[in-house]
Short mmCIF file of C-alpha atoms in Angstrom, two decimals:
data_model
loop_
_atom_site.label_atom_id
_atom_site.label_comp_id
_atom_site.label_asym_id
_atom_site.label_seq_id
_atom_site.Cartn_x
_atom_site.Cartn_y
_atom_site.Cartn_z
CA MET A 528 0.00 0.00 0.00
CA SER A 529 1.74 3.17 -1.20
CA PRO A 530 1.40 6.34 0.91
CA PRO A 531 -1.43 8.53 -0.48
CA VAL A 532 -0.06 11.87 -1.69
CA ALA A 533 -2.14 14.99 -1.07
CA PRO A 534 -3.63 16.58 -4.21
CA PRO A 535 -2.98 20.28 -4.93
CA GLY A 536 -4.86 22.50 -2.49
CA TRP A 537 -5.20 19.80 0.18
CA SER A 538 -5.50 21.35 3.64
CA ARG A 539 -2.98 20.10 6.16
CA TRP A 540 -5.60 20.64 8.87
CA LEU A 541 -7.37 17.49 7.66
CA VAL A 542 -4.46 15.36 8.85
CA PRO A 543 -4.85 15.92 12.64
CA PRO A 544 -8.49 14.66 12.56
CA ALA A 545 -7.26 11.55 10.71
CA ALA A 546 -4.71 10.97 13.45
CA LEU A 547 -7.29 11.68 16.16
CA SER A 548 -9.65 9.03 14.79
CA VAL A 549 -6.97 6.42 15.48
CA HIS A 550 -5.72 7.78 18.81
CA LEU A 551 -9.18 8.34 20.30
CA SER A 552 -9.92 4.70 19.47
CA ILE A 553 -6.80 3.07 20.85
CA GLY A 554 -7.02 5.39 23.87
CA GLN A 555 -9.72 2.98 25.08
CA ALA A 556 -6.84 1.11 26.72
CA TYR A 557 -6.95 3.58 29.63
CA ALA A 558 -10.57 2.54 30.28
CA TRP A 559 -9.78 -1.17 30.71
CA SER A 560 -10.50 -0.93 34.45
CA VAL A 561 -14.23 -0.71 33.62
CA PHE A 562 -14.09 -4.37 32.53
CA LYS A 563 -12.06 -5.62 35.49
CA PRO A 564 -14.83 -6.13 38.10
CA PRO A 565 -17.28 -7.82 35.64
CA LEU A 566 -14.54 -10.14 34.37
CA GLU A 567 -13.48 -11.04 37.91
CA SER A 568 -17.08 -11.87 38.82
CA ALA A 569 -18.04 -13.68 35.61
CA LEU A 570 -14.87 -15.73 35.14
CA GLY A 571 -13.70 -16.02 38.74
CA LEU A 572 -10.48 -14.07 38.17
CA SER A 573 -8.23 -12.36 40.68
CA GLY A 574 -7.34 -8.69 40.41
CA THR A 575 -3.91 -9.62 39.08
CA GLN A 576 -5.42 -11.88 36.41
CA SER A 577 -7.96 -9.29 35.27
CA ALA A 578 -5.14 -6.75 34.86
CA LEU A 579 -3.07 -9.06 32.63
CA PRO A 580 -4.73 -8.18 29.28
CA PHE A 581 -4.03 -4.48 29.90
CA GLN A 582 -0.47 -5.08 31.08
CA LEU A 583 0.31 -7.29 28.08
CA GLY A 584 -1.27 -4.68 25.81
CA ILE A 585 1.08 -1.97 27.10
CA VAL A 586 4.10 -4.27 26.77
CA MET A 587 3.09 -5.13 23.19
CA LEU A 588 2.53 -1.43 22.50
CA GLY A 589 6.19 -0.71 23.24
CA LEU A 590 7.51 -3.80 21.46
CA SER A 591 5.41 -3.43 18.31
CA ALA A 592 6.22 0.29 18.09
CA ALA A 593 9.92 -0.52 18.44
CA PHE A 594 10.06 -3.37 15.94
CA GLY A 595 7.42 -2.01 13.56
CA GLY A 596 8.62 1.58 13.45
CA THR A 597 10.78 1.13 10.36
CA LEU A 598 7.92 -0.60 8.51
CA VAL A 599 5.64 2.31 9.39
CA GLU A 600 8.17 4.76 7.95
CA ARG A 601 8.67 2.67 4.83
CA ASN A 602 5.02 1.91 4.04
CA GLY A 603 3.43 5.16 5.17
CA PRO A 604 0.59 6.23 7.47
CA ARG A 605 -2.28 4.60 5.57
CA TRP A 606 -0.66 1.16 5.77
CA ALA A 607 0.10 1.68 9.48
CA MET A 608 -3.42 2.85 10.30
CA THR A 609 -4.88 -0.12 8.42
CA VAL A 610 -2.71 -2.57 10.38
CA ALA A 611 -3.71 -0.81 13.62
CA LEU A 612 -7.38 -1.02 12.68
CA LEU A 613 -7.20 -4.75 11.88
CA CYS A 614 -5.23 -5.67 14.99
CA PHE A 615 -7.09 -3.47 17.48
CA SER A 616 -10.55 -4.47 16.25
CA SER A 617 -9.59 -8.14 15.90
CA GLY A 618 -8.36 -8.07 19.48
CA PHE A 619 -11.82 -7.05 20.65
CA LEU A 620 -13.48 -9.70 18.48
CA LEU A 621 -11.20 -12.42 19.89
CA SER A 622 -11.93 -11.13 23.38
CA ALA A 623 -15.66 -11.30 22.63
CA LEU A 624 -15.25 -14.94 21.63
CA GLY A 625 -13.22 -15.62 24.77
CA ALA A 626 -15.83 -14.04 27.04
CA SER A 627 -18.65 -15.89 25.28
CA LEU A 628 -16.86 -19.25 25.69
CA GLU A 629 -15.55 -18.24 29.15
CA GLN A 630 -12.00 -18.84 27.95
CA TYR A 631 -9.84 -16.27 29.72
CA TRP A 632 -6.75 -17.07 27.64
CA LEU A 633 -8.55 -15.87 24.51
CA ILE A 634 -9.18 -12.50 26.14
CA VAL A 635 -5.49 -12.21 27.04
CA LEU A 636 -4.50 -13.24 23.51
CA GLY A 637 -7.04 -10.95 21.86
CA TYR A 638 -6.94 -7.74 23.89
CA GLY A 639 -3.40 -8.07 25.19
CA PHE A 640 -1.35 -9.56 22.34
CA VAL A 641 -3.23 -8.87 19.09
CA GLY A 642 -4.84 -5.65 20.30
CA GLY A 643 -1.54 -4.54 21.84
CA ILE A 644 0.12 -4.72 18.42
CA GLY A 645 -2.65 -2.46 17.15
CA LEU A 646 -1.94 -0.07 20.03
CA GLY A 647 1.75 0.24 19.16
CA ILE A 648 1.40 0.57 15.39
CA GLY A 649 -1.57 2.92 15.77
CA TYR A 650 0.23 5.09 18.32
CA ILE A 651 3.18 5.86 16.03
CA SER A 652 1.26 5.73 12.71
CA PRO A 653 0.66 9.51 12.31
CA VAL A 654 3.75 10.92 14.05
CA SER A 655 6.21 11.44 11.18
CA THR A 656 3.37 12.48 8.83
CA LEU A 657 2.18 15.19 11.22
CA ILE A 658 5.72 16.49 11.67
CA LYS A 659 6.14 16.67 7.89
CA TRP A 660 2.87 18.58 7.51
CA PHE A 661 3.66 20.93 10.42
CA PRO A 662 7.43 21.59 10.36
CA ASP A 663 6.70 25.03 11.79
CA ARG A 664 4.72 23.66 14.79
CA PRO A 665 5.69 20.02 15.39
CA GLY A 666 4.91 20.07 19.11
CA MET A 667 1.37 21.31 18.56
CA ALA A 668 0.74 18.84 15.73
CA THR A 669 1.84 15.73 17.59
CA GLY A 670 0.15 17.05 20.74
CA ILE A 671 -3.23 17.15 18.98
CA ALA A 672 -2.98 13.51 17.97
CA ILE A 673 -1.47 12.14 21.16
CA MET A 674 -4.05 14.12 23.14
CA GLY A 675 -6.54 11.67 21.65
CA PHE A 676 -4.82 8.73 23.31
CA GLY A 677 -5.10 10.44 26.68
CA GLY A 678 -8.71 11.46 26.06
CA GLY A 679 -9.94 8.19 24.60
CA ALA A 680 -10.81 6.88 28.05
CA LEU A 681 -13.09 9.87 28.73
CA ILE A 682 -15.28 8.55 25.91
CA ALA A 683 -14.72 4.82 26.35
CA SER A 684 -15.21 4.66 30.12
CA PRO A 685 -18.84 5.86 30.36
CA TRP A 686 -19.68 4.19 27.03
CA SER A 687 -18.37 0.83 28.23
CA ALA A 688 -20.09 1.18 31.59
CA GLN A 689 -23.40 1.96 29.88
CA MET A 690 -23.07 -1.09 27.63
CA LEU A 691 -22.35 -3.38 30.56
CA GLU A 692 -25.38 -1.96 32.33
CA SER A 693 -27.56 -2.54 29.26
CA PHE A 694 -26.18 -5.93 28.16
CA GLY A 695 -25.44 -7.30 31.63
CA SER A 696 -22.15 -7.93 33.39
CA ASP A 697 -22.17 -11.71 32.93
CA SER A 698 -19.98 -13.42 30.34
CA SER A 699 -22.49 -12.97 27.50
CA GLY A 700 -22.95 -9.28 28.29
CA ILE A 701 -19.20 -8.73 28.38
CA ALA A 702 -18.87 -10.59 25.07
CA LEU A 703 -21.49 -8.38 23.44
CA ALA A 704 -19.80 -5.23 24.75
CA PHE A 705 -16.46 -6.39 23.33
CA LEU A 706 -18.14 -7.12 19.99
CA VAL A 707 -19.69 -3.64 19.78
CA HIS A 708 -16.34 -2.08 20.67
CA GLY A 709 -14.52 -4.01 17.95
CA LEU A 710 -16.99 -3.12 15.19
CA SER A 711 -17.46 0.51 16.26
CA TYR A 712 -13.75 1.25 16.51
CA ALA A 713 -13.17 -0.38 13.11
CA VAL A 714 -15.59 2.08 11.50
CA PHE A 715 -14.16 5.08 13.37
CA MET A 716 -10.54 4.22 12.59
CA LEU A 717 -11.45 3.69 8.94
CA LEU A 718 -12.14 7.42 8.73
CA GLY A 719 -8.49 8.07 9.50
CA VAL A 720 -7.33 5.46 6.98
CA LEU A 721 -9.33 7.14 4.21
CA LEU A 722 -8.48 10.72 5.19
CA VAL A 723 -4.73 10.62 5.82
CA ARG A 724 -2.34 12.03 3.20
CA VAL A 725 1.38 12.75 2.94
CA PRO A 726 2.60 16.14 1.62
CA ARG A 727 3.53 16.50 -2.08
CA THR A 728 6.68 18.45 -1.30
CA GLU A 729 9.11 18.85 1.57
CA LYS A 730 7.70 22.38 2.20
CA PRO A 731 3.95 21.91 2.81
CA VAL A 732 3.69 25.46 4.18
CA GLU A 733 4.29 28.35 1.76
CA SER A 734 7.64 29.93 2.65
CA GLY A 735 7.78 27.58 5.65
CA PRO A 736 10.75 25.56 6.88
CA SER A 737 11.81 22.45 4.99
CA VAL A 738 11.06 19.17 6.69
CA LEU A 739 14.58 18.11 5.71
CA ALA A 740 16.25 21.10 7.38
CA GLY A 741 18.80 20.26 10.05
CA PRO A 742 20.33 16.87 10.81
CA GLN A 743 18.84 13.74 9.24
CA ILE A 744 19.65 10.50 11.04
CA SER A 745 18.42 6.97 10.42
CA ALA A 746 16.78 4.89 13.12
CA ARG A 747 19.67 2.45 13.06
CA GLN A 748 22.18 5.21 13.70
CA ALA A 749 19.97 6.96 16.25
CA ILE A 750 20.08 4.08 18.73
CA ARG A 751 23.88 4.23 18.57
CA THR A 752 23.93 7.79 19.89
CA PRO A 753 24.01 8.85 23.56
CA GLN A 754 21.22 11.33 22.79
CA PHE A 755 18.75 8.50 22.13
CA TRP A 756 19.48 6.75 25.41
CA LEU A 757 19.44 10.00 27.37
CA LEU A 758 15.97 10.72 25.95
CA TRP A 759 14.96 7.12 26.70
CA LEU A 760 15.90 7.76 30.33
CA VAL A 761 14.10 11.13 30.36
CA LEU A 762 10.87 9.60 29.03
CA CYS A 763 11.07 6.57 31.32
CA MET A 764 11.54 8.68 34.45
CA ASN A 765 8.75 11.10 33.53
CA VAL A 766 6.29 8.30 32.73
CA THR A 767 7.20 6.33 35.84
CA ALA A 768 6.43 9.36 38.02
CA GLY A 769 3.08 10.00 36.34
CA ILE A 770 1.83 6.44 36.11
CA GLY A 771 2.74 5.87 39.76
CA ILE A 772 -0.14 8.19 40.69
CA LEU A 773 -2.44 7.37 37.77
CA GLU A 774 -2.53 3.62 38.38
CA LYS A 775 -3.44 3.94 42.09
CA ALA A 776 -5.23 7.29 42.10
CA ALA A 777 -8.53 6.36 43.75
CA PRO A 778 -7.15 4.31 46.68
CA MET A 779 -4.28 6.79 47.10
CA ILE A 780 -6.48 9.84 47.73
CA THR A 781 -8.73 7.72 49.95
CA ASP A 782 -5.75 6.56 52.04
CA PHE A 783 -4.28 10.06 52.33
CA PHE A 784 -7.39 11.46 54.02
CA ALA A 785 -8.73 8.31 55.72
CA ASP A 786 -7.55 9.47 59.15
CA THR A 787 -8.83 13.04 58.82
CA SER A 788 -12.18 14.56 59.75
CA THR A 789 -13.11 14.76 56.05
CA PRO A 790 -12.45 11.36 54.45
CA VAL A 791 -12.81 10.97 50.68
CA SER A 792 -15.90 9.10 49.48
CA VAL A 793 -15.88 6.52 46.68
CA THR A 794 -17.73 8.97 44.42
CA ALA A 795 -15.24 11.75 45.14
CA ALA A 796 -12.32 9.38 44.47
CA ALA A 797 -13.85 8.48 41.09
CA GLY A 798 -14.20 12.18 40.33
CA PHE A 799 -10.53 12.64 41.18
CA VAL A 800 -9.63 9.95 38.64
CA ALA A 801 -11.69 11.74 35.99
CA LEU A 802 -9.89 15.01 36.78
CA LEU A 803 -6.54 13.28 36.37
CA SER A 804 -7.61 11.98 32.96
CA ALA A 805 -8.61 15.50 31.92
CA ALA A 806 -5.23 16.87 33.11
CA ASN A 807 -3.45 14.10 31.23
CA MET A 808 -5.30 15.03 28.04
CA ALA A 809 -4.94 18.80 28.44
CA GLY A 810 -1.22 18.49 29.14
CA ARG A 811 -0.68 16.68 25.85
CA ILE A 812 -1.83 19.61 23.75
CA GLY A 813 -1.05 22.48 26.15
CA TRP A 814 2.52 21.65 27.14
CA SER A 815 3.54 20.30 23.73
CA SER A 816 2.33 23.52 22.09
CA THR A 817 4.27 25.51 24.69
CA SER A 818 7.40 23.57 23.70
CA ASP A 819 7.17 25.14 20.23
CA LEU A 820 7.66 28.51 21.95
CA ILE A 821 10.24 27.79 24.65
CA GLY A 822 12.04 24.74 23.25
CA ARG A 823 12.01 21.05 24.00
CA LYS A 824 14.84 20.97 26.54
CA ASN A 825 13.24 23.80 28.53
CA ILE A 826 9.82 22.16 28.66
CA TYR A 827 11.36 18.92 29.96
CA ARG A 828 13.12 20.97 32.62
CA VAL A 829 9.62 21.99 33.70
CA TYR A 830 8.23 18.45 33.54
CA LEU A 831 11.04 16.95 35.60
CA GLY A 832 12.06 19.82 37.88
CA VAL A 833 8.62 21.14 38.78
CA GLY A 834 7.33 17.55 38.88
CA ALA A 835 9.85 16.75 41.62
CA VAL A 836 8.67 19.82 43.57
CA MET A 837 5.04 18.70 43.23
CA TYR A 838 5.88 15.25 44.60
CA ALA A 839 7.76 16.85 47.50
CA LEU A 840 4.75 19.05 48.35
CA ILE A 841 2.41 16.04 48.38
CA ALA A 842 4.83 14.05 50.55
CA LEU A 843 5.26 16.88 53.06
CA PHE A 844 1.84 18.57 53.16
CA GLY A 845 -0.54 16.51 51.01
CA ASP A 846 -2.47 14.91 53.88
CA SER A 847 -3.21 18.31 55.45
CA SER A 848 -4.81 19.94 52.41
CA LYS A 849 -7.06 18.32 49.82
CA PRO A 850 -6.77 21.25 47.38
CA LEU A 851 -2.97 21.04 47.54
CA PHE A 852 -2.99 17.27 47.01
CA VAL A 853 -5.37 17.49 44.05
CA LEU A 854 -3.55 20.46 42.46
CA CYS A 855 -0.13 18.82 42.68
CA ALA A 856 -1.47 15.53 41.31
CA LEU A 857 -3.13 17.34 38.39
CA VAL A 858 0.12 19.14 37.56
CA ILE A 859 2.07 15.86 37.67
CA LEU A 860 -0.45 14.17 35.35
CA SER A 861 -0.38 17.11 32.95
CA PHE A 862 3.41 16.67 32.79
CA TYR A 863 2.90 12.93 32.23
CA GLY A 864 0.71 13.61 29.21
CA GLY A 865 2.88 16.47 28.01
CA GLY A 866 5.97 14.28 28.08
CA PHE A 867 4.38 11.80 25.68
CA ALA A 868 3.23 14.51 23.28
CA THR A 869 6.47 16.50 23.28
CA VAL A 870 8.95 13.67 22.75
CA PRO A 871 8.28 13.22 18.99
CA ALA A 872 9.15 16.89 18.40
CA TYR A 873 12.25 16.52 20.62
CA LEU A 874 13.29 13.55 18.47
CA LYS A 875 12.68 15.61 15.32
CA ASP A 876 14.90 18.39 16.67
CA LEU A 877 17.74 15.95 17.34
CA PHE A 878 17.41 13.38 14.57
CA GLY A 879 15.41 15.10 11.83
CA THR A 880 12.29 13.85 10.06
CA TYR A 881 13.96 11.16 7.94
CA GLN A 882 12.97 8.20 10.17
CA VAL A 883 11.51 9.98 13.17
CA GLY A 884 8.55 7.58 13.37
CA ALA A 885 10.84 4.57 13.60
CA ILE A 886 13.02 6.30 16.20
CA HIS A 887 9.90 7.20 18.19
CA GLY A 888 8.81 3.58 18.09
CA ARG A 889 12.10 2.39 19.54
CA LEU A 890 11.94 5.07 22.24
CA LEU A 891 8.52 3.83 23.39
CA THR A 892 10.19 0.81 25.00
CA ALA A 893 10.76 3.34 27.80
CA TRP A 894 6.97 3.41 28.22
CA SER A 895 6.82 -0.38 28.51
CA THR A 896 9.51 -0.25 31.20
CA ALA A 897 7.82 2.58 33.09
CA GLY A 898 4.44 0.83 32.86
CA VAL A 899 5.88 -1.95 34.99
CA LEU A 900 8.22 0.15 37.15
CA GLY A 901 5.80 2.89 38.32
CA PRO A 902 2.96 0.68 39.63
CA LEU A 903 5.49 -1.79 41.07
CA ILE A 904 7.22 0.89 43.16
CA VAL A 905 3.99 2.40 44.54
CA ASN A 906 2.08 -0.86 45.13
CA TRP A 907 4.94 -2.96 46.49
CA ILE A 908 6.03 -0.29 48.98
CA ALA A 909 2.42 0.41 50.05
CA ASP A 910 1.88 -3.31 50.67
CA ARG A 911 5.08 -3.58 52.72
CA GLN A 912 4.18 -0.49 54.77
CA GLU A 913 0.70 -1.87 55.44
CA GLU A 914 2.19 -5.16 56.62
CA ALA A 915 4.38 -3.12 58.99
CA GLY A 916 1.25 -1.61 60.54
CA ARG A 917 1.33 1.79 58.88
CA HIS A 918 -1.68 3.42 57.29
CA GLY A 919 -2.87 6.62 55.62
CA ALA A 920 -0.36 8.89 53.92
CA SER A 921 2.58 7.00 55.48
CA LEU A 922 1.93 4.17 53.01
CA TYR A 923 3.31 6.35 50.21
CA GLY A 924 6.07 8.46 51.77
CA LEU A 925 8.96 6.22 50.68
CA SER A 926 7.63 5.69 47.16
CA PHE A 927 7.26 9.45 46.70
CA VAL A 928 10.88 9.98 47.76
CA ILE A 929 11.90 7.40 45.15
CA MET A 930 9.81 9.21 42.50
CA ILE A 931 11.56 12.49 43.35
CA GLY A 932 14.90 10.75 42.91
CA LEU A 933 13.86 9.32 39.54
CA LEU A 934 12.71 12.75 38.33
CA VAL A 935 16.08 14.21 39.35
CA VAL A 936 17.81 11.46 37.35
CA GLY A 937 15.64 12.40 34.35
CA PHE A 938 16.41 16.09 34.85
CA VAL A 939 20.16 15.42 34.78
CA ALA A 940 19.78 13.23 31.67
CA ASN A 941 17.92 16.04 29.91
CA GLU A 942 20.70 18.48 30.77
CA LEU A 943 23.24 16.15 29.15
CA VAL A 944 21.44 16.12 25.77
CA ARG A 945 23.55 17.78 23.07
CA PRO A 946 23.28 18.00 19.26
CA VAL A 947 24.06 14.71 17.51
CA ASP A 948 27.59 14.27 16.18
CA PRO A 949 27.67 14.86 12.38
CA ARG A 950 29.24 11.44 11.82
CA HIS A 951 25.79 9.93 12.47
CA HIS A 952 24.04 12.08 9.85
CA VAL A 953 22.67 10.72 6.59
CA PRO A 954 25.17 12.01 3.95
CA ALA A 955 22.62 14.27 2.23
CA PRO A 956 18.81 14.43 2.14
CA LYS A 957 18.72 13.48 -1.55
CA GLU A 958 20.63 10.31 -0.72
CA ALA A 959 18.18 9.25 1.97
CA ALA A 960 16.34 6.74 -0.21
CA HIS A 961 19.63 5.17 -1.34
CA VAL A 962 20.86 4.90 2.26
CA GLU A 963 17.57 3.38 3.38
CA ARG A 964 17.72 0.82 0.56
CA GLN A 965 21.25 -0.16 1.57
CA GLN A 966 20.22 -0.52 5.22
CA SER A 967 17.22 -2.63 4.20
CA GLU A 968 19.40 -4.94 2.12
CA SER A 969 21.90 -5.38 4.93
CA ALA A 970 19.25 -5.95 7.61
#
């Protein structure tokens, strides 16, 4: 499938909606928790078992983005979006069959493995195309699309809950909900497949900057540079800090104020989770757009430096003030979302647009690592503290100190980022296709 080239007069503002159609769909992953209690009840699963499809999905997201990134660059956004559509929707259909037959392994295979491949390919599918269409505002462009991944749960969560209420929360009701998800998302993602285009020239904006301006570095060379691994560390630390709160948000705010005169109700805790999702989504477009004005290194200084201050404020004073706790958590989650949305533009600044999608895919292995590391730190330490007889905010003090340390590590890594040595550059933009062909033949 050859990349569709935009006809004369094609508006570049049609490309972000194409990207959003994919990201809003695969963003359903953040709403998986809606299915956890019904699955546990219907299939007799433990909490750990019901989380496995989601965990495997996130792992496959990172792996498929890393190993499929070069294919996405080579075959173009329409091919990538089609693969994402087929895998993500098929994952739901397999899960529907598994729920109907009460075969848990089919749900893990469908949602986690097959659907996870769709997550990874879909996540990186529009990145390089958006950067090529918006060389003047790459942070804003990628922020619009990646905002959809953060906001997908705001749509999917109430929609899924309503379906389970209508169809029932037994195995047949869950199966029907999975089926509707698979078919509906296939139709919605198809809009992006049909709409997406690549620019006719390297200067899609009249008198704008060339997409080939600056260094151009292949994905194979990028992973051999210290800049790639420093950014890997920056992203991993930022995501670990954010997901540490996101994954345990409701019980965390409940625990913090359990011993006060104004404990947090279940409804209020759910509202707190919704606020975090909104901050995650807003940060993706707000902070990434700000990075176009102040620069990528500066915005990561904010994410990591101010993020460490926010964690310190929660650790020291969070249990004495609900507004302070909520405000700091919202800021941290906005940085979490902003970090995801800004990193493609940071990669473009360092490595150029030549294979930025493939480089981005390899960098997302940091997300897979953080997806395990963040929840493990917070949950394992909270469990150990509870076994030692502690309760309330003291369950999280040590884990917050660790998060501050990780953010400081990320801050230092960001400070060490320098321009890439010219020896890693593609010889000349016009030779890019020849270099890519040679790399493909030697792979």
